[in-house]
Amino acid sequence: MVKRALSQIDVETLPALEWADIAPRVSSNVRLALERALGAQSGEALSRAECSLLGQVEGDDLLGLIVAADALRQELAGNIVTYVVNRNINFTNVCFVGCKFCAFSRGPREADSYWLTLQEVAEKARQAWAIGATEVCIQGGLPHGLQPFYYRDILRAVKQAVPQIHIHAFSPMEMLYGVELTGMPLDEYLTMLRDNGLDTLPGTAAEILDDDVRFVLSRNKLSSAKWREIIRTAHRCGIRSTSTLMYGHIETTEHWVNQLLLLREIQCETGGFTEFVPLGFVHRNTLLFQQGLSRPGPTLDEHLKIHALARVLLAGSINNIQVSWVKLNRQLSQLCLKAGANDYGGTLMEENISREAGATAGQYTSPEGFQALILEAGRIPAERNTTYTRISIKVAPEPLTSEVSMEPEFA
């Protein structure tokens, strides 16, 4: 049976669709599930079988899922679309892990390999603070021979340079490496990093939390059980995190459902997730695609479905759904705002990982750029802090007051 993909007409009419318009066209079992979620404003109202059913929808049923997700977004997050002013700092691209979906990593002897000094990392943080950033996102490759307390030393250098800046740093894979290097128990290691300036943890290195899939993506990556352990322990230590899922490669929608329900379960236990971020696989320059192991990235239907499915299944649990603009184009990122998303992520200033894989959306979007995109989508822009505890509504774009600014590259 050939699946029915969304048509251009579907896409053009989507922003104006309301639930009352689409509900009569949605199949009865899908409609009942969506109406139950809408009524409860909670994904927990759905059975496991209904979650799987929603993961498989297409055609009018997919439109129904998208419209229902947008209605839930309006109820749970309102019409405000947030963003954070931040800077990415990838302190090295030298890595031994060998993920087949990554085009960023280099061997230590490659001509374009690099390693920033602690002073250079601190200087990048200082520059970011000077032009209005409230957060630095720090991650890097995993090189052999890393000093056991190197991650702690990065935190100290940044906090000494800019005490007020929020440090969002180090994936669970990096945390596992740090534990191995130091020999410290996980909870003690995380507590040490927290006490030296680690504010929140990126919930990356998740990809798909299924070990059969992970073995194909990267046989050297931490297991799904270890990812769960590190995230739960971080939350118990008072370190909140994002949550992520990489889609559009070898996974199925059942993997999506399993992961979303797992994230919801962890959130019910710890309350530590700040947001959920679907990460579209950028295929062009990766071994995974070049070796014929994956499909060529997500389809339009998949982009919209994962954001909508996340909104519905995570409703009442993780209420911030982020668009990863670096992996999308301008129009698609705005369309995802109509599929349940309420956050545009960060300005980034220096995004390298998606760009190396072949993404073309750019390395930086200015606050003014976000404001214009959000207003164009008919929503209210607001700058936030990392944990969504403080927002500043921006009714109209305002010029930068600093003499130093980044050149926007968002296509």
mmCIF file of C-alpha atoms in Angstrom:
data_model
loop_
_atom_site.group_PDB
_atom_site.id
_atom_site.type_symbol
_atom_site.label_atom_id
_atom_site.label_comp_id
_atom_site.label_asym_id
_atom_site.label_seq_id
_atom_site.Cartn_x
_atom_site.Cartn_y
_atom_site.Cartn_z
ATOM 1 C CA MET A 1 0.000 0.000 0.000
ATOM 2 C CA VAL A 2 1.437 3.386 -1.050
ATOM 3 C CA LYS A 3 1.486 5.941 1.716
ATOM 4 C CA ARG A 4 -0.213 9.251 1.036
ATOM 5 C CA ALA A 5 2.218 12.095 1.606
ATOM 6 C CA LEU A 6 1.013 15.593 2.370
ATOM 7 C CA SER A 7 0.415 17.602 -0.784
ATOM 8 C CA GLN A 8 1.436 21.168 -1.483
ATOM 9 C CA ILE A 9 -2.196 22.176 -0.988
ATOM 10 C CA ASP A 10 -2.199 20.452 2.416
ATOM 11 C CA VAL A 11 0.893 22.391 3.418
ATOM 12 C CA GLU A 12 -0.471 25.713 2.168
ATOM 13 C CA THR A 13 -3.796 25.307 3.987
ATOM 14 C CA LEU A 14 -2.311 23.866 7.191
ATOM 15 C CA PRO A 15 -1.719 27.192 9.003
ATOM 16 C CA ALA A 16 -5.415 28.090 8.735
ATOM 17 C CA LEU A 17 -6.830 24.670 9.734
ATOM 18 C CA GLU A 18 -8.712 24.296 13.004
ATOM 19 C CA TRP A 19 -9.648 21.030 14.719
ATOM 20 C CA ALA A 20 -13.314 21.472 13.771
ATOM 21 C CA ASP A 21 -12.267 21.708 10.103
ATOM 22 C CA ILE A 22 -10.156 18.562 10.004
ATOM 23 C CA ALA A 23 -11.890 16.314 12.557
ATOM 24 C CA PRO A 24 -14.596 15.037 10.147
ATOM 25 C CA ARG A 25 -11.843 13.878 7.736
ATOM 26 C CA VAL A 26 -9.891 11.972 10.389
ATOM 27 C CA SER A 27 -10.467 8.230 10.807
ATOM 28 C CA SER A 28 -12.561 7.368 13.855
ATOM 29 C CA ASN A 29 -9.903 5.621 15.972
ATOM 30 C CA VAL A 30 -7.360 8.409 15.397
ATOM 31 C CA ARG A 31 -9.984 11.066 16.070
ATOM 32 C CA LEU A 32 -11.029 9.417 19.348
ATOM 33 C CA ALA A 33 -7.424 9.243 20.538
ATOM 34 C CA LEU A 34 -6.719 12.858 19.647
ATOM 35 C CA GLU A 35 -9.934 14.095 21.245
ATOM 36 C CA ARG A 36 -9.051 12.218 24.422
ATOM 37 C CA ALA A 37 -5.623 13.862 24.522
ATOM 38 C CA LEU A 38 -7.140 17.270 23.773
ATOM 39 C CA GLY A 39 -9.734 16.868 26.513
ATOM 40 C CA ALA A 40 -7.218 15.789 29.136
ATOM 41 C CA GLN A 41 -4.431 18.079 27.829
ATOM 42 C CA SER A 42 -2.196 15.125 28.602
ATOM 43 C CA GLY A 43 -0.478 12.393 26.625
ATOM 44 C CA GLU A 44 -1.013 10.051 29.559
ATOM 45 C CA ALA A 45 -4.658 9.794 28.526
ATOM 46 C CA LEU A 46 -3.586 7.629 25.575
ATOM 47 C CA SER A 47 -3.002 3.895 25.633
ATOM 48 C CA ARG A 48 0.246 2.406 24.343
ATOM 49 C CA ALA A 49 -1.623 1.128 21.284
ATOM 50 C CA GLU A 50 -3.043 4.596 20.572
ATOM 51 C CA CYS A 51 0.440 6.133 20.797
ATOM 52 C CA SER A 52 1.664 3.637 18.195
ATOM 53 C CA LEU A 53 -1.360 4.366 16.033
ATOM 54 C CA LEU A 54 -0.602 8.099 16.080
ATOM 55 C CA GLY A 55 2.994 7.377 15.127
ATOM 56 C CA GLN A 56 1.809 5.689 11.927
ATOM 57 C CA VAL A 57 -0.691 8.284 10.682
ATOM 58 C CA GLU A 58 -0.590 9.723 7.165
ATOM 59 C CA GLY A 59 -2.740 11.872 4.899
ATOM 60 C CA ASP A 60 -5.768 13.399 6.633
ATOM 61 C CA ASP A 61 -4.937 11.558 9.853
ATOM 62 C CA LEU A 62 -1.519 13.232 9.869
ATOM 63 C CA LEU A 63 -3.168 16.596 9.311
ATOM 64 C CA GLY A 64 -5.425 15.797 12.261
ATOM 65 C CA LEU A 65 -2.421 14.990 14.446
ATOM 66 C CA ILE A 66 -0.721 18.247 13.443
ATOM 67 C CA VAL A 67 -3.795 20.394 14.091
ATOM 68 C CA ALA A 68 -4.479 18.684 17.426
ATOM 69 C CA ALA A 69 -0.851 19.222 18.419
ATOM 70 C CA ASP A 70 -1.130 22.912 17.559
ATOM 71 C CA ALA A 71 -4.270 23.185 19.687
ATOM 72 C CA LEU A 72 -2.449 21.555 22.601
ATOM 73 C CA ARG A 73 0.464 23.908 22.082
ATOM 74 C CA GLN A 74 -1.857 26.870 22.364
ATOM 75 C CA GLU A 75 -3.370 25.526 25.585
ATOM 76 C CA LEU A 76 -0.093 24.477 27.232
ATOM 77 C CA ALA A 77 2.415 27.022 25.935
ATOM 78 C CA GLY A 78 0.307 29.862 24.541
ATOM 79 C CA ASN A 79 1.172 31.951 21.493
ATOM 80 C CA ILE A 80 4.632 32.940 22.678
ATOM 81 C CA VAL A 81 7.592 31.471 20.784
ATOM 82 C CA THR A 82 10.800 31.655 22.770
ATOM 83 C CA TYR A 83 14.501 31.639 21.930
ATOM 84 C CA VAL A 84 17.712 31.935 23.928
ATOM 85 C CA VAL A 85 20.703 34.101 23.027
ATOM 86 C CA ASN A 86 23.619 31.687 23.237
ATOM 87 C CA ARG A 87 26.871 30.636 21.652
ATOM 88 C CA ASN A 88 28.071 27.175 20.671
ATOM 89 C CA ILE A 89 31.641 26.360 21.672
ATOM 90 C CA ASN A 90 32.982 23.095 20.251
ATOM 91 C CA PHE A 91 36.359 22.953 21.989
ATOM 92 C CA THR A 92 37.779 20.191 19.767
ATOM 93 C CA ASN A 93 36.773 18.166 16.724
ATOM 94 C CA VAL A 94 39.205 15.346 17.546
ATOM 95 C CA CYS A 95 37.223 12.214 18.402
ATOM 96 C CA PHE A 96 37.771 8.472 18.571
ATOM 97 C CA VAL A 97 34.104 7.382 18.810
ATOM 98 C CA GLY A 98 33.454 7.118 15.068
ATOM 99 C CA CYS A 99 29.709 7.809 14.829
ATOM 100 C CA LYS A 100 28.562 7.118 11.265
ATOM 101 C CA PHE A 101 26.031 9.954 11.384
ATOM 102 C CA CYS A 102 28.691 12.547 12.261
ATOM 103 C CA ALA A 103 30.805 14.503 9.778
ATOM 104 C CA PHE A 104 32.286 16.810 12.404
ATOM 105 C CA SER A 105 34.904 14.561 14.006
ATOM 106 C CA ARG A 106 38.527 14.355 12.876
ATOM 107 C CA GLY A 107 41.565 12.247 13.674
ATOM 108 C CA PRO A 108 44.309 13.981 15.678
ATOM 109 C CA ARG A 109 46.649 14.182 12.667
ATOM 110 C CA GLU A 110 44.142 15.505 10.111
ATOM 111 C CA ALA A 111 44.966 18.915 8.691
ATOM 112 C CA ASP A 112 41.752 20.546 9.868
ATOM 113 C CA SER A 113 41.676 19.068 13.365
ATOM 114 C CA TYR A 114 41.763 21.636 16.178
ATOM 115 C CA TRP A 115 41.795 21.950 19.961
ATOM 116 C CA LEU A 116 40.952 25.187 21.740
ATOM 117 C CA THR A 117 42.906 26.098 24.841
ATOM 118 C CA LEU A 118 41.072 26.833 28.078
ATOM 119 C CA GLN A 119 41.862 30.503 27.524
ATOM 120 C CA GLU A 120 40.337 30.398 24.029
ATOM 121 C CA VAL A 121 37.163 28.753 25.347
ATOM 122 C CA ALA A 122 36.922 31.401 28.058
ATOM 123 C CA GLU A 123 37.470 34.179 25.528
ATOM 124 C CA LYS A 124 34.662 32.881 23.311
ATOM 125 C CA ALA A 125 32.371 32.922 26.347
ATOM 126 C CA ARG A 126 33.470 36.474 27.172
ATOM 127 C CA GLN A 127 32.744 37.586 23.584
ATOM 128 C CA ALA A 128 29.312 35.964 23.700
ATOM 129 C CA TRP A 129 28.428 37.717 26.976
ATOM 130 C CA ALA A 130 29.568 41.043 25.531
ATOM 131 C CA ILE A 131 27.001 40.858 22.722
ATOM 132 C CA GLY A 132 24.105 39.740 24.890
ATOM 133 C CA ALA A 133 24.368 35.959 25.215
ATOM 134 C CA THR A 134 23.112 34.484 28.477
ATOM 135 C CA GLU A 135 24.282 30.926 27.741
ATOM 136 C CA VAL A 136 27.211 29.045 26.270
ATOM 137 C CA CYS A 137 26.642 25.521 24.961
ATOM 138 C CA ILE A 138 29.925 23.624 25.245
ATOM 139 C CA GLN A 139 30.543 20.214 23.685
ATOM 140 C CA GLY A 140 33.386 18.578 21.807
ATOM 141 C CA GLY A 141 34.794 15.413 20.383
ATOM 142 C CA LEU A 142 36.224 12.696 22.626
ATOM 143 C CA PRO A 143 39.977 12.659 22.054
ATOM 144 C CA HIS A 144 42.402 10.085 23.398
ATOM 145 C CA GLY A 145 44.662 11.399 26.149
ATOM 146 C CA LEU A 146 42.212 13.920 27.604
ATOM 147 C CA GLN A 147 43.269 15.152 31.028
ATOM 148 C CA PRO A 148 41.062 13.447 33.658
ATOM 149 C CA PHE A 149 39.609 16.705 35.014
ATOM 150 C CA TYR A 150 39.506 18.603 31.720
ATOM 151 C CA TYR A 151 35.726 19.151 31.755
ATOM 152 C CA ARG A 152 35.982 20.619 35.262
ATOM 153 C CA ASP A 153 38.803 22.865 34.104
ATOM 154 C CA ILE A 154 36.709 24.189 31.192
ATOM 155 C CA LEU A 155 33.933 25.094 33.627
ATOM 156 C CA ARG A 156 36.355 26.890 35.929
ATOM 157 C CA ALA A 157 37.889 28.854 33.065
ATOM 158 C CA VAL A 158 34.515 30.004 31.752
ATOM 159 C CA LYS A 159 33.088 30.897 35.161
ATOM 160 C CA GLN A 160 36.226 32.824 36.042
ATOM 161 C CA ALA A 161 35.910 34.817 32.812
ATOM 162 C CA VAL A 162 32.118 35.316 32.941
ATOM 163 C CA PRO A 163 30.670 34.374 36.344
ATOM 164 C CA GLN A 164 27.079 35.232 35.344
ATOM 165 C CA ILE A 165 26.820 33.145 32.167
ATOM 166 C CA HIS A 166 24.814 29.916 32.150
ATOM 167 C CA ILE A 167 26.918 26.897 31.172
ATOM 168 C CA HIS A 168 24.962 24.277 29.247
ATOM 169 C CA ALA A 169 27.604 21.676 28.601
ATOM 170 C CA PHE A 170 28.766 18.120 27.998
ATOM 171 C CA SER A 171 26.606 15.327 26.627
ATOM 172 C CA PRO A 172 25.993 12.092 28.553
ATOM 173 C CA MET A 173 28.721 10.523 26.373
ATOM 174 C CA GLU A 174 31.180 13.122 27.629
ATOM 175 C CA MET A 175 30.009 12.487 31.193
ATOM 176 C CA LEU A 176 30.658 8.766 30.770
ATOM 177 C CA TYR A 177 34.143 9.545 29.441
ATOM 178 C CA GLY A 178 34.830 11.847 32.380
ATOM 179 C CA VAL A 179 33.813 9.149 34.838
ATOM 180 C CA GLU A 180 36.092 6.657 33.096
ATOM 181 C CA LEU A 181 39.016 9.102 33.118
ATOM 182 C CA THR A 182 38.689 10.101 36.770
ATOM 183 C CA GLY A 183 37.479 6.812 38.259
ATOM 184 C CA MET A 184 34.918 8.767 40.294
ATOM 185 C CA PRO A 185 31.376 7.456 40.966
ATOM 186 C CA LEU A 186 28.893 9.039 38.567
ATOM 187 C CA ASP A 187 26.959 11.000 41.185
ATOM 188 C CA GLU A 188 30.152 12.382 42.735
ATOM 189 C CA TYR A 189 31.521 13.341 39.332
ATOM 190 C CA LEU A 190 28.333 15.169 38.348
ATOM 191 C CA THR A 191 28.179 16.915 41.715
ATOM 192 C CA MET A 192 31.795 18.067 41.273
ATOM 193 C CA LEU A 193 30.966 19.539 37.854
ATOM 194 C CA ARG A 194 27.820 21.201 39.234
ATOM 195 C CA ASP A 195 29.833 22.773 42.045
ATOM 196 C CA ASN A 196 32.360 24.071 39.491
ATOM 197 C CA GLY A 197 29.799 25.783 37.268
ATOM 198 C CA LEU A 198 27.853 23.192 35.242
ATOM 199 C CA ASP A 199 24.303 24.538 35.141
ATOM 200 C CA THR A 200 22.488 22.227 32.710
ATOM 201 C CA LEU A 201 23.308 19.238 30.540
ATOM 202 C CA PRO A 202 22.470 18.773 26.833
ATOM 203 C CA GLY A 203 20.373 15.626 26.461
ATOM 204 C CA THR A 204 22.235 14.772 23.278
ATOM 205 C CA ALA A 205 24.039 11.473 22.479
ATOM 206 C CA ALA A 206 20.542 9.958 22.648
ATOM 207 C CA GLU A 207 19.910 9.619 18.905
ATOM 208 C CA ILE A 208 17.584 6.591 19.146
ATOM 209 C CA LEU A 209 17.571 4.868 22.529
ATOM 210 C CA ASP A 210 17.451 1.372 21.087
ATOM 211 C CA ASP A 211 20.686 -0.615 21.204
ATOM 212 C CA ASP A 212 20.110 -2.419 17.897
ATOM 213 C CA VAL A 213 19.824 0.937 16.133
ATOM 214 C CA ARG A 214 22.691 2.404 18.148
ATOM 215 C CA PHE A 215 24.994 -0.426 17.081
ATOM 216 C CA VAL A 216 24.525 0.615 13.446
ATOM 217 C CA LEU A 217 24.800 4.342 14.130
ATOM 218 C CA SER A 218 27.862 4.061 16.369
ATOM 219 C CA ARG A 219 29.036 0.837 17.955
ATOM 220 C CA ASN A 220 31.292 2.767 20.356
ATOM 221 C CA LYS A 221 28.551 5.060 21.711
ATOM 222 C CA LEU A 222 27.244 4.655 25.243
ATOM 223 C CA SER A 223 24.339 2.222 25.632
ATOM 224 C CA SER A 224 20.756 3.375 25.992
ATOM 225 C CA ALA A 225 20.775 2.092 29.607
ATOM 226 C CA LYS A 226 23.864 4.188 30.395
ATOM 227 C CA TRP A 227 22.260 7.274 28.791
ATOM 228 C CA ARG A 228 19.216 6.815 31.005
ATOM 229 C CA GLU A 229 21.373 6.335 34.101
ATOM 230 C CA ILE A 230 23.414 9.490 33.463
ATOM 231 C CA ILE A 231 20.340 11.630 32.791
ATOM 232 C CA ARG A 232 18.468 10.362 35.844
ATOM 233 C CA THR A 233 21.540 10.850 38.042
ATOM 234 C CA ALA A 234 22.119 14.369 36.708
ATOM 235 C CA HIS A 235 18.522 15.282 37.476
ATOM 236 C CA ARG A 236 18.849 13.881 41.010
ATOM 237 C CA CYS A 237 22.004 15.993 41.445
ATOM 238 C CA GLY A 238 20.042 19.119 40.534
ATOM 239 C CA ILE A 239 21.365 19.373 36.983
ATOM 240 C CA ARG A 240 18.483 19.739 34.550
ATOM 241 C CA SER A 241 18.798 18.730 30.897
ATOM 242 C CA THR A 242 17.206 18.846 27.503
ATOM 243 C CA SER A 243 15.881 15.691 25.836
ATOM 244 C CA THR A 244 16.418 14.775 22.179
ATOM 245 C CA LEU A 245 15.698 12.263 19.417
ATOM 246 C CA MET A 246 17.426 12.025 16.036
ATOM 247 C CA TYR A 247 15.034 11.079 13.224
ATOM 248 C CA GLY A 248 15.201 10.420 9.504
ATOM 249 C CA HIS A 249 17.876 7.692 9.239
ATOM 250 C CA ILE A 250 17.228 3.965 9.938
ATOM 251 C CA GLU A 251 14.694 4.244 12.730
ATOM 252 C CA THR A 252 10.935 3.600 12.559
ATOM 253 C CA THR A 253 8.052 5.538 14.068
ATOM 254 C CA GLU A 254 7.803 2.812 16.722
ATOM 255 C CA HIS A 255 11.252 3.890 17.892
ATOM 256 C CA TRP A 256 9.900 7.446 18.133
ATOM 257 C CA VAL A 257 6.996 6.316 20.291
ATOM 258 C CA ASN A 258 9.193 4.188 22.548
ATOM 259 C CA GLN A 259 11.587 7.066 23.116
ATOM 260 C CA LEU A 260 8.914 9.679 23.750
ATOM 261 C CA LEU A 261 7.244 7.415 26.306
ATOM 262 C CA LEU A 262 10.612 6.774 27.968
ATOM 263 C CA LEU A 263 11.302 10.512 28.178
ATOM 264 C CA ARG A 264 7.846 11.034 29.651
ATOM 265 C CA GLU A 265 8.535 8.319 32.226
ATOM 266 C CA ILE A 266 11.827 9.938 33.247
ATOM 267 C CA GLN A 267 10.136 13.332 33.471
ATOM 268 C CA CYS A 268 7.465 11.920 35.755
ATOM 269 C CA GLU A 269 10.242 10.560 38.003
ATOM 270 C CA THR A 270 12.591 13.557 38.053
ATOM 271 C CA GLY A 271 10.977 16.637 36.487
ATOM 272 C CA GLY A 272 14.427 17.428 35.128
ATOM 273 C CA PHE A 273 13.818 17.945 31.409
ATOM 274 C CA THR A 274 13.481 21.551 30.266
ATOM 275 C CA GLU A 275 12.384 20.736 26.714
ATOM 276 C CA PHE A 276 12.254 18.138 23.942
ATOM 277 C CA VAL A 277 14.255 18.739 20.767
ATOM 278 C CA PRO A 278 13.652 16.634 17.628
ATOM 279 C CA LEU A 279 16.892 16.563 15.630
ATOM 280 C CA GLY A 280 16.532 15.806 11.922
ATOM 281 C CA PHE A 281 19.320 13.649 10.496
ATOM 282 C CA VAL A 282 21.465 15.656 8.072
ATOM 283 C CA HIS A 283 22.691 12.971 5.701
ATOM 284 C CA ARG A 284 24.810 14.533 2.950
ATOM 285 C CA ASN A 285 28.353 14.140 4.275
ATOM 286 C CA THR A 286 27.886 11.161 6.594
ATOM 287 C CA LEU A 287 29.173 7.601 6.298
ATOM 288 C CA LEU A 288 25.759 6.315 7.355
ATOM 289 C CA PHE A 289 24.244 7.626 4.133
ATOM 290 C CA GLN A 290 27.269 7.144 1.893
ATOM 291 C CA GLN A 291 27.412 3.460 2.838
ATOM 292 C CA GLY A 292 23.739 3.028 1.954
ATOM 293 C CA LEU A 293 22.676 2.330 5.528
ATOM 294 C CA SER A 294 20.170 5.170 5.901
ATOM 295 C CA ARG A 295 17.501 7.020 4.032
ATOM 296 C CA PRO A 296 18.410 10.529 2.807
ATOM 297 C CA GLY A 297 17.192 12.417 5.849
ATOM 298 C CA PRO A 298 13.618 13.103 6.935
ATOM 299 C CA THR A 299 10.691 13.770 4.611
ATOM 300 C CA LEU A 300 8.411 16.769 5.082
ATOM 301 C CA ASP A 301 5.822 14.462 6.636
ATOM 302 C CA GLU A 302 8.397 13.158 9.129
ATOM 303 C CA HIS A 303 9.515 16.650 10.129
ATOM 304 C CA LEU A 304 5.943 17.670 10.904
ATOM 305 C CA LYS A 305 4.905 14.347 12.413
ATOM 306 C CA ILE A 306 7.701 14.115 15.001
ATOM 307 C CA HIS A 307 7.023 17.625 16.329
ATOM 308 C CA ALA A 308 3.276 16.970 16.460
ATOM 309 C CA LEU A 309 3.629 13.497 17.961
ATOM 310 C CA ALA A 310 5.975 14.847 20.638
ATOM 311 C CA ARG A 311 3.518 17.588 21.552
ATOM 312 C CA VAL A 312 0.660 15.100 21.934
ATOM 313 C CA LEU A 313 2.527 12.301 23.738
ATOM 314 C CA LEU A 314 4.493 14.642 26.012
ATOM 315 C CA ALA A 315 1.564 16.974 26.740
ATOM 316 C CA GLY A 316 1.369 17.714 30.443
ATOM 317 C CA SER A 317 4.882 16.364 30.964
ATOM 318 C CA ILE A 318 7.410 18.180 28.761
ATOM 319 C CA ASN A 319 5.583 21.251 27.507
ATOM 320 C CA ASN A 320 8.392 22.946 25.587
ATOM 321 C CA ILE A 321 8.937 21.520 22.096
ATOM 322 C CA GLN A 322 11.869 23.051 20.243
ATOM 323 C CA VAL A 323 12.501 23.525 16.528
ATOM 324 C CA SER A 324 16.141 22.813 15.651
ATOM 325 C CA TRP A 325 16.394 25.562 13.050
ATOM 326 C CA VAL A 326 19.944 24.644 11.967
ATOM 327 C CA LYS A 327 18.600 21.410 10.480
ATOM 328 C CA LEU A 328 15.631 23.025 8.718
ATOM 329 C CA ASN A 329 15.050 25.868 6.291
ATOM 330 C CA ARG A 330 13.171 29.061 7.076
ATOM 331 C CA GLN A 331 9.757 27.952 5.802
ATOM 332 C CA LEU A 332 9.936 24.494 7.364
ATOM 333 C CA SER A 333 11.003 25.845 10.736
ATOM 334 C CA GLN A 334 7.977 28.159 10.714
ATOM 335 C CA LEU A 335 5.712 25.298 9.629
ATOM 336 C CA CYS A 336 6.890 23.225 12.594
ATOM 337 C CA LEU A 337 5.649 26.043 14.823
ATOM 338 C CA LYS A 338 2.180 25.088 13.516
ATOM 339 C CA ALA A 339 2.835 21.425 14.352
ATOM 340 C CA GLY A 340 3.164 21.859 18.102
ATOM 341 C CA ALA A 341 6.513 23.604 18.607
ATOM 342 C CA ASN A 342 6.858 26.693 20.824
ATOM 343 C CA ASP A 343 10.600 27.328 20.933
ATOM 344 C CA TYR A 344 13.226 28.252 18.322
ATOM 345 C CA GLY A 345 16.283 27.156 20.310
ATOM 346 C CA GLY A 346 19.357 29.341 20.414
ATOM 347 C CA THR A 347 21.114 31.920 18.281
ATOM 348 C CA LEU A 348 24.172 29.569 18.427
ATOM 349 C CA MET A 349 26.616 32.069 16.831
ATOM 350 C CA GLU A 350 29.025 29.304 15.848
ATOM 351 C CA GLU A 351 27.188 26.086 14.894
ATOM 352 C CA ASN A 352 29.576 23.502 13.426
ATOM 353 C CA ILE A 353 28.195 19.979 13.807
ATOM 354 C CA SER A 354 25.115 20.208 11.544
ATOM 355 C CA ARG A 355 27.006 22.388 9.067
ATOM 356 C CA GLU A 356 29.755 19.776 8.684
ATOM 357 C CA ALA A 357 27.103 17.127 7.990
ATOM 358 C CA GLY A 358 25.716 19.257 5.149
ATOM 359 C CA ALA A 359 23.084 21.504 6.744
ATOM 360 C CA THR A 360 22.660 24.810 4.932
ATOM 361 C CA ALA A 361 20.541 26.882 7.347
ATOM 362 C CA GLY A 362 23.621 28.669 8.641
ATOM 363 C CA GLN A 363 25.627 29.002 11.836
ATOM 364 C CA TYR A 364 23.863 31.953 13.430
ATOM 365 C CA THR A 365 20.472 33.591 13.701
ATOM 366 C CA SER A 366 20.344 36.977 15.405
ATOM 367 C CA PRO A 367 17.719 37.806 18.052
ATOM 368 C CA GLU A 368 16.218 40.217 15.515
ATOM 369 C CA GLY A 369 16.094 37.398 12.981
ATOM 370 C CA PHE A 370 14.189 35.178 15.397
ATOM 371 C CA GLN A 371 11.811 37.997 16.222
ATOM 372 C CA ALA A 372 11.053 38.569 12.540
ATOM 373 C CA LEU A 373 10.533 34.845 11.870
ATOM 374 C CA ILE A 374 8.190 34.491 14.834
ATOM 375 C CA LEU A 375 6.172 37.612 14.010
ATOM 376 C CA GLU A 376 5.930 36.441 10.395
ATOM 377 C CA ALA A 377 4.460 33.174 11.676
ATOM 378 C CA GLY A 378 1.806 35.138 13.559
ATOM 379 C CA ARG A 379 3.178 34.460 17.044
ATOM 380 C CA ILE A 380 4.719 36.514 19.847
ATOM 381 C CA PRO A 381 8.545 36.454 20.150
ATOM 382 C CA ALA A 382 10.182 36.284 23.566
ATOM 383 C CA GLU A 383 13.781 35.903 24.676
ATOM 384 C CA ARG A 384 14.169 33.315 27.463
ATOM 385 C CA ASN A 385 16.825 31.978 29.761
ATOM 386 C CA THR A 386 18.000 28.366 29.472
ATOM 387 C CA THR A 387 15.487 26.887 31.894
ATOM 388 C CA TYR A 388 12.431 28.902 30.711
ATOM 389 C CA THR A 389 12.094 30.534 34.116
ATOM 390 C CA ARG A 390 12.508 34.064 32.746
ATOM 391 C CA ILE A 391 11.243 35.473 29.460
ATOM 392 C CA SER A 392 11.213 38.931 27.895
ATOM 393 C CA ILE A 393 8.564 39.542 25.260
ATOM 394 C CA LYS A 394 9.804 41.304 22.136
ATOM 395 C CA VAL A 395 6.768 42.865 20.472
ATOM 396 C CA ALA A 396 8.839 44.306 17.627
ATOM 397 C CA PRO A 397 12.430 43.726 16.529
ATOM 398 C CA GLU A 398 14.933 45.928 18.344
ATOM 399 C CA PRO A 399 18.401 46.856 17.056
ATOM 400 C CA LEU A 400 21.466 45.498 18.828
ATOM 401 C CA THR A 401 22.956 48.057 21.182
ATOM 402 C CA SER A 402 26.429 46.471 21.114
ATOM 403 C CA GLU A 403 28.882 47.597 18.488
ATOM 404 C CA VAL A 404 29.881 43.936 18.077
ATOM 405 C CA SER A 405 27.427 41.689 16.232
ATOM 406 C CA MET A 406 27.385 38.409 14.329
ATOM 407 C CA GLU A 407 26.543 38.229 10.648
ATOM 408 C CA PRO A 408 23.196 36.423 10.201
ATOM 409 C CA GLU A 409 23.402 33.384 7.963
ATOM 410 C CA PHE A 410 19.965 31.797 8.377
ATOM 411 C CA ALA A 411 18.675 30.947 4.907
#
